XYZ file of N, CA and C in Angstrom:
831
model
N -32.418 -0.914 81.167
C -33.869 -0.438 81.382
C -34.681 0.298 80.088
N -35.366 -0.106 79.421
C -36.491 0.718 78.921
C -36.298 1.958 79.154
N -36.257 2.938 78.106
C -36.736 3.800 79.115
C -38.334 4.066 78.780
N -39.311 3.897 78.964
C -40.611 3.882 78.726
C -40.891 2.727 80.193
N -40.138 1.706 80.664
C -40.066 0.897 81.664
C -39.687 1.960 82.689
N -38.687 2.709 82.538
C -37.449 3.506 83.387
C -38.758 5.262 83.689
N -39.430 5.278 82.679
C -40.168 6.659 82.726
C -41.438 6.282 83.741
N -41.628 4.796 83.945
C -43.107 4.568 84.813
C -42.427 3.897 86.015
N -41.713 3.418 85.902
C -40.715 3.275 87.408
C -40.544 4.100 88.321
N -40.389 5.503 87.885
C -39.798 7.025 88.396
C -41.035 7.254 88.801
N -41.832 7.063 87.492
C -43.586 8.015 88.090
C -44.086 7.136 89.167
N -44.073 5.851 89.496
C -44.776 5.063 90.738
C -44.062 5.452 91.838
N -42.560 6.115 91.753
C -41.736 6.352 92.698
C -41.622 8.042 93.405
N -42.447 8.716 92.325
C -42.424 9.892 92.649
C -41.256 10.323 93.025
N -40.607 10.167 91.736
C -39.464 10.880 90.707
C -39.144 11.658 90.090
N -39.211 12.997 90.208
C -39.167 13.862 88.510
C -38.231 13.552 87.737
N -38.403 13.607 86.307
C -37.190 13.139 85.161
C -37.597 13.818 84.100
N -36.722 13.403 83.162
C -37.109 14.359 81.997
C -36.805 13.107 80.848
N -37.497 13.421 79.895
C -37.285 12.234 79.004
C -36.585 13.429 77.760
N -35.371 12.450 77.436
C -34.632 13.269 76.596
C -34.923 12.359 74.827
N -35.992 12.897 73.758
C -35.770 12.742 72.843
C -34.871 12.786 71.258
N -34.275 12.459 71.129
C -33.872 13.074 69.364
C -34.745 13.660 68.711
N -35.062 14.710 68.606
C -36.444 15.108 68.290
C -35.870 14.959 65.927
N -34.535 15.734 66.431
C -34.234 15.858 64.402
C -32.929 15.724 64.075
N -32.555 14.837 63.386
C -31.249 14.769 62.787
C -31.194 15.384 61.170
N -30.217 16.248 61.701
C -29.486 16.558 60.063
C -28.185 16.184 59.844
N -27.871 15.531 58.465
C -26.962 15.027 58.612
C -26.204 13.638 59.952
N -24.867 13.630 59.770
C -24.575 12.624 60.794
C -24.908 12.459 61.925
N -25.129 11.077 62.870
C -25.498 11.315 64.227
C -25.140 10.492 65.083
N -25.144 9.857 66.341
C -24.584 8.580 66.801
C -25.689 7.981 66.956
N -27.271 8.221 66.906
C -28.299 7.746 66.692
C -29.495 8.345 66.107
N -30.163 7.263 65.710
C -31.259 7.973 64.665
C -32.226 8.681 65.433
N -33.119 9.698 64.303
C -34.126 10.398 65.321
C -35.094 9.488 65.485
N -35.825 10.009 66.525
C -36.530 9.196 67.453
C -35.933 7.959 68.958
N -34.544 8.344 68.996
C -34.144 7.566 70.227
C -34.223 8.662 71.173
N -34.162 7.982 72.622
C -34.746 8.351 73.722
C -34.088 7.760 75.164
N -33.796 8.180 75.633
C -33.203 8.269 77.085
C -33.730 9.132 78.145
N -33.896 8.787 79.791
C -34.723 9.238 80.602
C -33.718 9.582 81.804
N -33.783 10.546 82.086
C -32.882 11.276 83.489
C -33.558 11.531 84.130
N -33.411 11.072 85.322
C -33.758 11.681 86.828
C -32.600 12.157 87.253
N -32.840 12.284 89.202
C -31.581 13.095 89.506
C -30.560 12.805 89.980
N -30.389 10.981 90.240
C -29.327 10.358 90.429
C -29.041 9.515 89.067
N -30.190 9.489 87.602
C -29.305 8.345 86.722
C -30.043 8.442 85.928
N -29.410 8.143 84.668
C -29.622 7.597 83.296
C -30.227 6.026 82.626
N -31.658 6.341 82.019
C -31.856 5.417 81.362
C -31.685 5.251 80.044
N -31.318 4.329 79.185
C -30.624 4.690 77.790
C -30.146 5.475 77.438
N -29.831 5.985 75.978
C -28.934 6.659 75.143
C -28.861 7.191 74.504
N -28.802 8.384 73.871
C -28.802 8.698 72.663
C -27.761 8.789 71.814
N -26.730 8.453 72.157
C -25.317 8.495 71.364
C -24.349 8.285 72.458
N -24.253 9.181 73.727
C -22.888 9.293 74.498
C -22.163 10.784 74.232
N -21.240 10.323 74.187
C -20.281 11.893 74.174
C -20.496 13.036 74.848
N -20.444 13.990 74.184
C -20.848 15.709 74.476
C -22.447 15.779 73.847
N -22.561 14.997 73.066
C -23.887 15.433 72.856
C -24.973 15.142 74.082
N -24.746 13.762 74.162
C -25.618 12.754 75.856
C -25.220 13.660 77.004
N -23.938 14.158 77.294
C -23.553 14.756 78.707
C -24.084 16.260 78.973
N -24.107 16.923 77.951
C -24.874 17.887 77.715
C -26.618 18.244 78.024
N -26.656 16.703 77.332
C -28.685 17.195 77.312
C -28.714 16.710 78.956
N -27.895 15.163 79.243
C -28.036 15.228 81.116
C -27.903 16.429 81.488
N -26.991 17.367 81.573
C -26.493 18.286 82.432
C -27.986 19.726 82.314
N -28.228 19.525 81.098
C -29.202 20.476 80.974
C -30.768 19.924 81.363
N -31.180 18.395 81.385
C -31.922 17.959 82.025
C -31.810 18.065 83.554
N -30.951 17.827 83.940
C -30.531 17.981 85.849
C -31.296 19.580 85.866
N -30.993 20.317 85.129
C -30.916 21.526 85.272
C -32.388 22.291 85.435
N -33.298 21.535 84.540
C -34.648 21.711 84.231
C -35.017 21.399 85.779
N -34.786 19.809 86.395
C -35.022 19.105 87.420
C -34.865 20.241 88.666
N -34.087 20.708 88.977
C -33.378 21.393 89.929
C -34.529 22.916 89.944
N -34.967 23.655 88.392
C -35.501 24.813 88.459
C -36.961 24.049 88.580
N -37.577 23.377 88.848
C -38.852 22.663 88.363
C -39.431 23.180 87.422
N -38.983 22.466 86.178
C -39.542 23.408 84.766
C -40.680 22.940 84.474
N -41.747 23.247 83.849
C -42.751 22.074 83.997
C -43.048 21.946 82.081
N -42.602 23.412 81.554
C -42.491 22.796 79.864
C -41.657 22.207 79.467
N -42.177 21.718 78.135
C -40.649 21.233 77.091
C -39.766 22.082 77.012
N -38.728 21.484 76.631
C -38.082 22.458 75.854
C -36.851 21.785 74.991
N -36.551 22.974 73.447
C -35.583 22.298 72.953
C -33.914 22.942 72.779
N -33.435 21.621 72.445
C -31.818 21.643 72.493
C -30.884 21.594 71.075
N -30.381 22.375 69.978
C -29.492 21.857 69.232
C -28.487 21.993 69.284
N -27.794 21.379 68.757
C -26.405 20.894 69.103
C -25.518 20.845 67.945
N -24.696 20.731 67.129
C -23.608 20.939 66.346
C -22.935 20.130 66.359
N -22.838 18.523 65.657
C -21.540 17.519 66.196
C -20.092 17.954 64.900
N -19.750 18.852 65.592
C -18.292 19.804 64.744
C -17.388 19.675 65.476
N -16.144 19.570 65.211
C -14.690 19.497 66.072
C -14.037 21.369 65.911
N -15.411 21.915 65.275
C -14.971 23.613 65.384
C -15.932 24.062 65.999
N -16.744 23.208 67.071
C -17.405 23.737 67.841
C -17.017 23.659 69.726
N -17.195 24.463 70.204
C -17.012 24.771 71.747
C -17.602 23.803 72.447
N -17.049 22.804 72.800
C -18.214 21.668 73.439
C -17.364 21.396 75.216
N -18.156 21.165 76.339
C -17.612 21.182 78.087
C -17.066 19.274 78.167
N -17.806 18.892 77.448
C -17.644 17.685 77.944
C -16.927 16.117 76.618
N -15.950 17.037 75.621
C -15.342 16.704 74.559
C -16.381 16.747 73.077
N -15.012 16.416 72.778
C -15.358 16.661 71.230
C -16.159 15.449 70.061
N -17.202 15.682 70.080
C -17.477 14.971 68.602
C -17.682 15.561 67.350
N -17.001 14.796 66.239
C -17.364 15.417 64.774
C -17.965 14.817 63.599
N -19.209 14.174 64.063
C -19.949 13.832 62.874
C -20.013 14.212 62.041
N -20.209 15.109 61.677
C -20.746 16.508 61.506
C -22.170 16.795 61.168
N -22.903 16.167 61.689
C -24.623 16.599 61.909
C -24.676 17.699 62.407
N -26.059 18.039 62.560
C -26.597 18.875 63.875
C -28.078 18.152 64.240
N -27.956 18.091 65.126
C -29.407 17.613 66.465
C -30.241 18.538 66.855
N -31.741 18.716 67.603
C -32.469 18.731 67.870
C -32.944 17.640 68.773
N -32.649 18.255 70.457
C -33.741 17.499 71.523
C -34.530 18.200 71.871
N -35.423 17.394 72.325
C -36.560 18.201 72.904
C -36.668 17.034 74.240
N -36.714 18.069 75.467
C -36.786 17.647 76.645
C -38.176 17.508 77.705
N -38.440 16.497 77.669
C -40.373 16.933 78.430
C -39.982 16.780 79.510
N -40.357 16.862 80.640
C -40.578 17.065 82.360
C -41.634 16.356 82.448
N -41.119 15.388 83.285
C -42.543 13.966 83.771
C -42.136 14.218 85.897
N -43.313 15.666 85.497
C -43.483 15.664 86.784
C -44.443 14.823 88.147
N -43.349 14.868 89.060
C -43.972 13.876 89.976
C -45.651 14.215 90.210
N -46.269 12.984 90.352
C -47.965 13.577 90.089
C -48.355 13.981 91.748
N -48.940 14.644 91.761
C -49.582 15.774 93.028
C -50.093 14.534 93.501
N -50.496 14.863 94.927
C -51.265 13.987 96.423
C -51.603 15.041 97.216
N -53.102 14.588 97.467
C -54.149 15.480 97.834
C -54.698 14.857 98.742
N -54.737 15.212 100.322
C -55.445 14.247 101.290
C -56.286 14.848 101.751
N -57.458 14.310 101.564
C -58.784 15.145 102.223
C -59.204 14.268 103.636
N -58.973 14.963 104.919
C -59.752 14.210 105.691
C -61.295 15.274 106.435
N -61.555 14.237 106.167
C -63.557 14.231 106.569
C -64.017 14.181 104.368
N -65.174 13.352 104.994
C -65.953 12.933 103.697
C -67.463 12.966 104.103
N -67.324 13.977 104.626
C -69.209 14.953 104.750
C -69.917 15.680 103.440
N -70.701 16.603 103.824
C -70.606 16.999 102.165
C -69.928 17.518 101.415
N -69.044 18.413 102.766
C -67.843 19.363 101.440
C -66.633 18.668 101.295
N -66.832 18.020 101.773
C -65.449 16.974 101.415
C -65.981 16.340 100.284
N -67.181 15.395 100.427
C -67.385 14.561 99.052
C -67.447 15.357 97.948
N -67.733 16.813 97.758
C -67.887 17.566 96.740
C -66.226 17.925 96.765
N -65.751 18.596 97.053
C -63.904 18.291 97.296
C -63.378 17.232 96.278
N -63.967 16.288 96.733
C -63.265 15.057 96.132
C -64.191 14.446 95.004
N -65.334 15.026 94.511
C -66.040 14.758 93.360
C -65.259 15.706 92.312
N -64.563 17.233 92.597
C -64.125 17.700 91.604
C -61.956 17.377 91.432
N -62.030 17.112 92.726
C -60.566 16.841 92.631
C -60.354 15.218 91.539
N -61.046 14.634 91.666
C -61.221 13.493 91.469
C -60.902 12.967 89.915
N -61.356 14.967 89.178
C -61.132 15.061 87.852
C -59.987 15.490 87.159
N -59.254 15.438 88.305
C -57.285 15.901 88.070
C -56.502 14.396 88.141
N -55.373 14.199 87.403
C -54.155 13.691 87.194
C -53.345 13.964 88.635
N -54.054 13.246 89.923
C -53.413 13.118 90.971
C -53.493 12.215 91.645
N -53.024 11.832 92.769
C -53.301 10.779 93.791
C -54.154 11.617 94.957
N -55.014 10.858 94.761
C -56.478 11.911 95.970
C -56.965 10.604 97.388
N -56.158 10.869 98.477
C -56.398 10.109 100.003
C -57.429 10.756 100.315
N -58.528 9.664 100.610
C -59.423 10.283 101.532
C -60.128 9.842 102.386
N -59.953 10.271 103.398
C -59.524 9.792 105.433
C -61.558 10.156 106.166
N -61.574 9.014 106.675
C -62.768 10.075 107.624
C -62.352 8.628 109.002
N -62.581 9.056 109.874
C -63.001 7.924 111.103
C -64.700 7.389 111.189
N -65.130 7.623 110.607
C -67.002 7.224 109.765
C -66.793 6.057 108.787
N -67.005 4.789 109.282
C -66.588 4.305 107.781
C -67.676 4.072 106.988
N -69.421 4.426 107.517
C -70.394 4.924 106.288
C -69.799 5.885 105.462
N -69.351 6.917 106.028
C -68.580 7.763 104.985
C -67.579 7.686 103.830
N -67.228 6.407 103.783
C -66.411 6.010 102.495
C -66.906 5.127 102.444
N -68.238 4.588 102.245
C -68.876 3.608 102.111
C -68.935 3.263 100.149
N -68.426 2.106 99.988
C -68.506 2.415 98.211
C -69.658 3.327 97.221
N -70.319 2.944 97.900
C -71.783 3.193 97.440
C -71.953 4.524 97.675
N -71.524 4.826 98.292
C -71.336 6.762 98.524
C -70.201 7.235 97.040
N -69.431 6.849 97.845
C -68.566 7.444 96.604
C -68.566 7.039 95.191
N -69.066 6.198 95.058
C -68.908 5.630 93.748
C -67.262 5.113 93.002
N -67.107 4.096 94.087
C -65.655 3.360 94.161
C -65.884 1.541 93.684
N -64.860 1.374 93.644
C -64.560 -0.391 93.621
C -66.199 -0.844 92.889
N -65.798 -0.439 91.449
C -66.988 -0.247 90.056
C -68.662 -0.262 90.463
N -68.555 0.494 91.393
C -70.110 0.891 91.978
C -70.430 2.923 91.067
N -71.453 2.943 90.682
C -71.726 4.450 90.394
C -71.483 5.542 91.431
N -71.914 6.567 90.949
C -71.241 7.254 92.436
C -70.649 8.272 91.768
N -70.111 9.777 92.868
C -69.364 10.911 92.461
C -68.169 10.629 91.293
N -67.578 9.603 92.252
C -65.892 9.619 91.802
C -65.464 7.549 90.721
N -67.109 7.547 90.276
C -67.308 6.670 89.536
C -66.088 6.599 88.610
N -66.634 7.776 87.841
C -65.528 7.750 86.149
C -64.269 9.146 86.974
N -63.461 8.769 88.165
C -62.174 9.548 88.298
C -61.176 9.475 87.149
N -60.476 10.438 87.392
C -59.241 9.879 86.495
C -58.645 10.298 87.805
N -58.211 10.749 89.040
C -57.308 10.309 90.348
C -57.532 8.863 90.347
N -56.153 8.948 90.972
C -55.877 7.422 91.374
C -56.155 7.534 93.115
N -57.438 7.084 93.222
C -58.459 7.332 94.782
C -58.022 6.464 95.614
N -57.650 6.694 97.037
C -57.535 6.032 97.990
C -57.861 6.764 99.211
N -58.713 5.667 99.473
C -59.831 5.363 100.743
C -59.251 5.017 102.099
N -59.366 5.690 102.844
C -58.819 5.370 104.410
C -59.471 5.643 105.452
N -60.398 4.228 106.155
C -60.828 4.475 107.200
C -59.917 4.424 108.258
N -60.136 5.361 108.979
C -59.001 5.442 110.277
C -59.871 5.900 111.678
N -59.403 5.436 113.043
C -60.538 5.461 113.717
C -59.226 7.120 114.640
N -58.173 7.086 113.834
C -57.325 7.992 114.578
C -56.722 8.908 113.110
N -57.807 9.547 112.804
C -57.291 10.024 111.074
C -56.181 10.549 111.001
N -55.388 11.610 111.931
C -54.309 12.275 111.916
C -53.130 10.867 111.360
N -53.508 9.521 112.089
C -52.455 8.427 111.986
C -51.763 7.837 110.098
N -53.008 8.848 109.558
C -53.191 8.382 108.234
C -51.302 9.503 107.437
N -51.609 10.898 107.891
C -50.430 11.694 107.672
C -49.071 10.574 107.590
N -48.926 9.783 108.468
C -47.552 8.841 108.060
C -47.356 8.003 106.613
N -48.657 7.775 106.188
C -48.651 6.824 105.051
C -48.920 7.670 103.577
N -48.780 9.595 103.977
C -49.183 9.421 102.213
C -47.670 10.124 101.973
N -47.843 10.476 100.461
C -46.178 10.716 99.911
C -45.810 11.687 100.120
N -44.696 12.135 100.704
C -43.372 13.630 100.735
C -44.394 14.182 99.236
N -45.308 15.611 100.061
C -45.427 16.545 99.252
C -46.789 16.203 99.016
N -47.676 15.934 99.913
C -49.051 16.178 99.584
C -49.762 16.688 100.830
N -50.655 17.636 99.651
C -51.326 18.853 100.610
C -52.629 18.336 101.419
N -52.292 18.503 102.396
C -52.955 18.316 103.379
C -54.494 19.350 103.185
N -56.238 18.471 103.124
C -57.240 19.399 103.498
C -57.866 18.849 104.371
N -58.431 19.584 105.588
C -58.951 19.383 106.882
C -60.140 20.105 107.158
N -61.258 18.960 107.083
C -62.632 19.298 106.887
C -63.365 18.235 107.956
N -63.127 17.580 108.787
C -64.232 16.542 109.335
C -65.399 16.876 109.534
N -65.741 16.343 110.806
C -67.208 16.925 111.218
C -67.037 17.055 113.000
N -65.503 17.048 113.294
C -65.549 16.818 114.520
C -64.178 18.272 114.905
N -64.718 19.037 115.466
C -63.792 20.237 115.860
C -61.883 19.401 116.654
N -62.447 18.852 117.375
C -61.340 18.174 117.493
C -60.854 17.038 117.370
N -60.982 16.214 115.860
C -60.179 15.926 115.341
C -59.605 16.727 113.806
N -60.180 17.993 113.582
C -59.603 19.228 112.962
C -58.257 19.155 113.697
N -58.414 19.776 114.810
C -57.232 20.015 115.246
C -56.559 19.116 115.956
N -56.656 17.785 115.960
C -55.348 16.783 116.359
C -55.105 16.575 114.640
N -55.553 16.632 113.780
C -54.794 16.180 112.046
C -53.976 17.690 112.081
N -54.609 18.660 112.599
C -53.375 19.728 112.132
C -52.262 19.906 112.692
N -52.457 19.872 114.269
C -51.388 19.618 114.748
C -50.458 18.332 114.573
N -50.798 17.495 114.134
C -49.669 16.276 113.490
C -49.402 16.543 112.524
N -49.942 17.178 111.392
C -49.709 17.600 109.774
C -48.511 18.812 110.089
N -48.333 19.581 111.026
C -47.191 20.136 111.811
C -46.156 19.593 111.887
N -46.165 18.557 113.006
C -45.174 17.552 113.294
C -44.478 16.671 112.089
N -45.438 16.688 111.115
C -45.413 15.663 109.827
C -44.082 15.989 108.570
N -43.040 15.665 109.063
C -42.029 16.058 107.825
C -42.468 15.829 106.076
N -42.602 16.899 105.624
C -42.613 16.492 104.394
C -43.751 17.038 104.050
N -44.828 17.127 104.549
C -46.484 17.627 103.936
C -45.807 18.769 103.325
N -47.382 19.271 101.454
C -47.134 19.945 101.049
C -47.550 21.567 100.787
N -48.857 20.943 101.667
C -49.747 22.478 102.233
C -50.438 21.889 103.492
N -51.233 23.223 104.581
C -52.133 22.745 105.101
C -52.903 24.006 105.058
N -54.354 22.958 104.441
C -55.673 24.318 104.412
C -56.756 23.008 105.302
N -57.281 24.056 106.443
C -57.896 23.785 107.488
C -59.347 24.711 106.923
N -61.077 24.278 107.174
C -61.532 24.489 106.262
C -62.706 25.365 108.078
N -62.915 26.242 107.849
C -63.499 27.226 109.011
C -63.630 28.481 109.355
N -64.141 29.414 110.491
C -64.071 30.356 110.621
C -63.193 30.882 111.167
N -62.549 32.481 111.335
C -61.494 33.182 111.931
C -61.516 32.993 113.302
N -62.778 32.978 113.671
C -63.048 32.645 115.347
C -62.113 30.914 115.467
N -62.871 29.960 114.860
C -62.085 28.839 114.936
C -60.430 28.978 114.910
N -60.026 29.565 113.794
C -58.490 29.473 114.105
C -57.743 30.481 114.990
N -58.497 31.161 115.246
C -58.119 31.772 117.156
C -57.893 30.976 118.371
N -59.229 30.303 118.153
C -59.048 28.841 119.231
C -58.193 28.057 119.052
N -57.973 27.770 117.882
C -57.490 26.263 117.646
C -55.736 26.791 117.554
N -55.301 28.393 116.940
C -53.750 29.122 117.430
C -53.166 28.703 118.784
N -54.536 29.088 119.207
C -53.990 29.387 121.104
C -53.215 28.069 121.195
N -54.576 26.676 121.205
C -54.539 25.494 121.037
C -52.963 24.921 121.309
N -52.592 25.557 119.370
C -51.441 24.484 119.057
C -50.650 25.576 119.805
N -50.277 26.700 119.733
C -48.920 27.226 120.510
C -48.367 26.999 121.787
N -50.162 26.677 122.509
C -49.612 25.432 124.053
C -48.852 24.011 123.702
N -49.158 23.418 122.125
C -48.995 22.018 122.259
C -47.227 22.572 121.727
N -46.899 23.524 121.585
C -45.460 23.724 121.157
C -44.894 23.919 119.905
N -46.200 24.699 119.102
C -45.830 25.267 117.597
C -45.571 26.883 117.888
N -44.597 27.062 117.145
C -44.275 28.619 116.881
C -44.908 29.231 115.774
N -44.679 30.430 115.528
C -45.310 31.672 114.986
C -44.915 30.799 113.491
N -43.798 30.742 113.096
C -43.713 29.916 111.706
C -44.655 28.948 111.861
N -44.632 28.013 112.271
C -45.306 26.685 111.945
C -46.512 27.088 111.638
N -47.171 27.672 112.910
C -48.674 28.470 112.378
C -48.832 28.611 110.715
N -47.846 29.711 110.644
C -47.953 30.398 109.484
C -48.704 29.129 108.157
N -47.834 28.224 108.070
C -48.240 27.515 107.204
C -49.532 26.819 106.862
N -50.360 26.997 108.326
C -51.788 26.832 107.777
C -52.748 28.173 106.839
N -53.229 27.507 106.059
C -54.371 28.207 105.509
C -55.469 28.051 105.859
N -55.916 29.063 106.459
C -57.734 29.211 106.597
C -58.164 30.544 107.097
N -58.699 30.531 107.028
C -60.199 29.757 105.715
C -59.990 29.551 104.728
N -59.834 28.277 103.977
C -59.433 28.033 103.434
C -60.629 28.420 101.699
N -60.204 28.570 101.025
C -61.109 28.510 99.535
C -60.539 30.540 99.122
N -60.815 30.515 97.505
C -60.053 31.515 96.748
C -61.461 33.143 97.991
N -61.229 33.732 97.570
C -62.073 35.021 98.219
C -62.832 35.273 96.470
N -64.031 35.896 97.056
C -64.768 36.163 95.529
C -65.652 35.233 95.233
N -65.733 33.762 95.606
C -66.778 33.242 95.409
C -67.636 32.991 96.372
N -68.610 33.110 95.979
C -70.103 33.258 97.157
C -70.639 32.677 97.447
N -71.910 31.903 98.445
C -72.183 30.946 98.551
C -71.721 29.910 99.506
N -72.532 29.511 100.466
C -72.064 28.436 102.161
C -72.358 26.811 101.389
N -72.994 26.455 100.341
C -73.554 25.621 99.293
C -72.303 24.689 99.426
N -72.219 23.752 100.234
C -71.324 22.610 99.972
C -70.441 22.672 98.171
N -71.307 22.735 97.458
C -70.667 22.678 95.982
C -70.022 23.717 96.054
N -70.737 24.576 96.169
C -69.501 26.020 95.954
C -68.361 26.511 96.710
N -69.034 25.835 97.883
C -67.141 26.091 99.147
C -66.423 25.019 98.443
N -66.556 24.056 97.622
C -65.675 22.881 97.533
C -65.267 23.098 95.751
N -66.074 24.348 95.284
C -65.185 24.883 94.234
C -63.914 25.691 94.555
N -65.065 26.891 95.227
C -63.453 27.564 95.998
C -62.161 27.060 96.420
N -62.335 25.903 97.574
C -61.566 25.532 97.924
C -60.666 24.386 97.087
N -61.530 23.736 95.864
C -59.958 23.519 95.034
C -59.694 23.934 94.114
N -60.114 24.903 93.776
C -59.526 26.104 93.042
C -58.604 26.528 93.554
N -58.370 26.845 95.339
C -56.995 27.301 95.097
C -56.446 26.541 95.353
N -56.783 25.221 95.674
C -55.522 24.041 95.672
C -54.876 23.611 94.826
N -55.839 23.816 93.592
C -55.039 23.129 92.254
C -54.236 24.780 92.260
N -54.487 25.605 92.396
C -53.557 27.017 92.484
C -51.727 26.441 92.844
N -51.900 26.041 93.928
C -50.636 25.571 95.046
C -50.348 24.620 94.368
N -51.266 23.360 93.902
C -50.597 22.637 93.002
C -49.231 22.530 91.841
N -49.954 23.810 91.029
C -49.441 24.626 90.274
C -47.897 25.654 90.229
N -48.412 25.642 91.236
C -47.066 27.129 91.685
C -46.019 26.015 92.390
N -46.332 24.738 93.024
C -45.097 24.243 93.794
C -44.263 23.170 93.188
N -42.993 24.041 93.168
C -41.642 22.882 92.059
C -41.438 20.982 92.610
N -41.362 20.599 91.223
C -41.069 18.931 91.967
C -39.562 18.840 92.436
N -39.531 18.987 93.502
C -38.131 19.094 94.331
C -37.075 17.529 94.243
N -36.235 17.723 93.538
C -35.931 16.508 93.323
C -35.706 16.019 94.811
N -35.687 14.409 94.651
C -34.901 13.725 96.029
C -33.265 14.098 96.794
N -32.908 14.320 97.923
C -31.664 15.024 98.264
C -31.254 14.046 99.379
C-alpha cells in the first residue's frame, strides 16, 4: 500500500503512526532522498531500503509511539561495515538522515447538551482538528439551521472539526458508539440526564475524561447517587467538576465556554496516544 494511503487509513482507524522520510542522503544509500514509509504499532508500509537502516527506523518509530511523542525527530545513520549495528551490517558507504513525524490520533470530544453553553463550547471546539460529537435529547437543539451544519450558515458553518450530530432520546446510549479515548463534557438541561450520562460514562471502557458542569452542591448530590449505583472513590475521582479553568470570570455562556474549552484542550494536549494492545 502506498504510504499516503496507509497514513490516511490509519488516521481513519484512529491508530497512531509515524511517517519516516529519508530526508538527506550523503554518498550511497539503498533509496534516494524522499523515500518514505509508515510505521504503526503493528505494521510497516512501504520501505526506505531495508536492512539495519529500516529496522533501526522502525524500532525508533515504535519507541516514539510508546512514549506518545508529539514532535518530529531526526535520526542520522552511517551505512558502513565499521559501524556498530543491531540489525545487520549495511556497507553502502553513505550516511542518511531520517525525519520521523508522528501522526497522532485525532482527538474526539462528545458534548452532551446543546443549550446556550453547549453551543458556545461547540463553536470554539469546532475550530480545532478533532472529531466533535454533539448530543441532545431535544431535536430542535440540533437543527441544522441552529448549528450551521449541512451547508447552512451558523456557528459551525466553518468548522475545521468533523462534526457528528446525535439526536438521542436516551443520550447516554451514544457513549457506546463514540471512539475510544473520547473526552466527555456533560452539560444538559436536565440534572437527571446529567447523572445518567456520568453514570454510563464511568461504566464505559475507554472514555478519555469526564467533565460535568455545575456547582459543588450539585456534585455532592451526584456523588452520593453514584456511590449508591456502585461507583467507588477511584471511579468518582475521574469526574472533573466544576469544569473549566479557574480564574476566568463571568457566568455568561460564552465566558463559561472559553474556560471549559481551554481546560479540555489542555487535557487533549497532555493525553498521549496509546497504541491499541
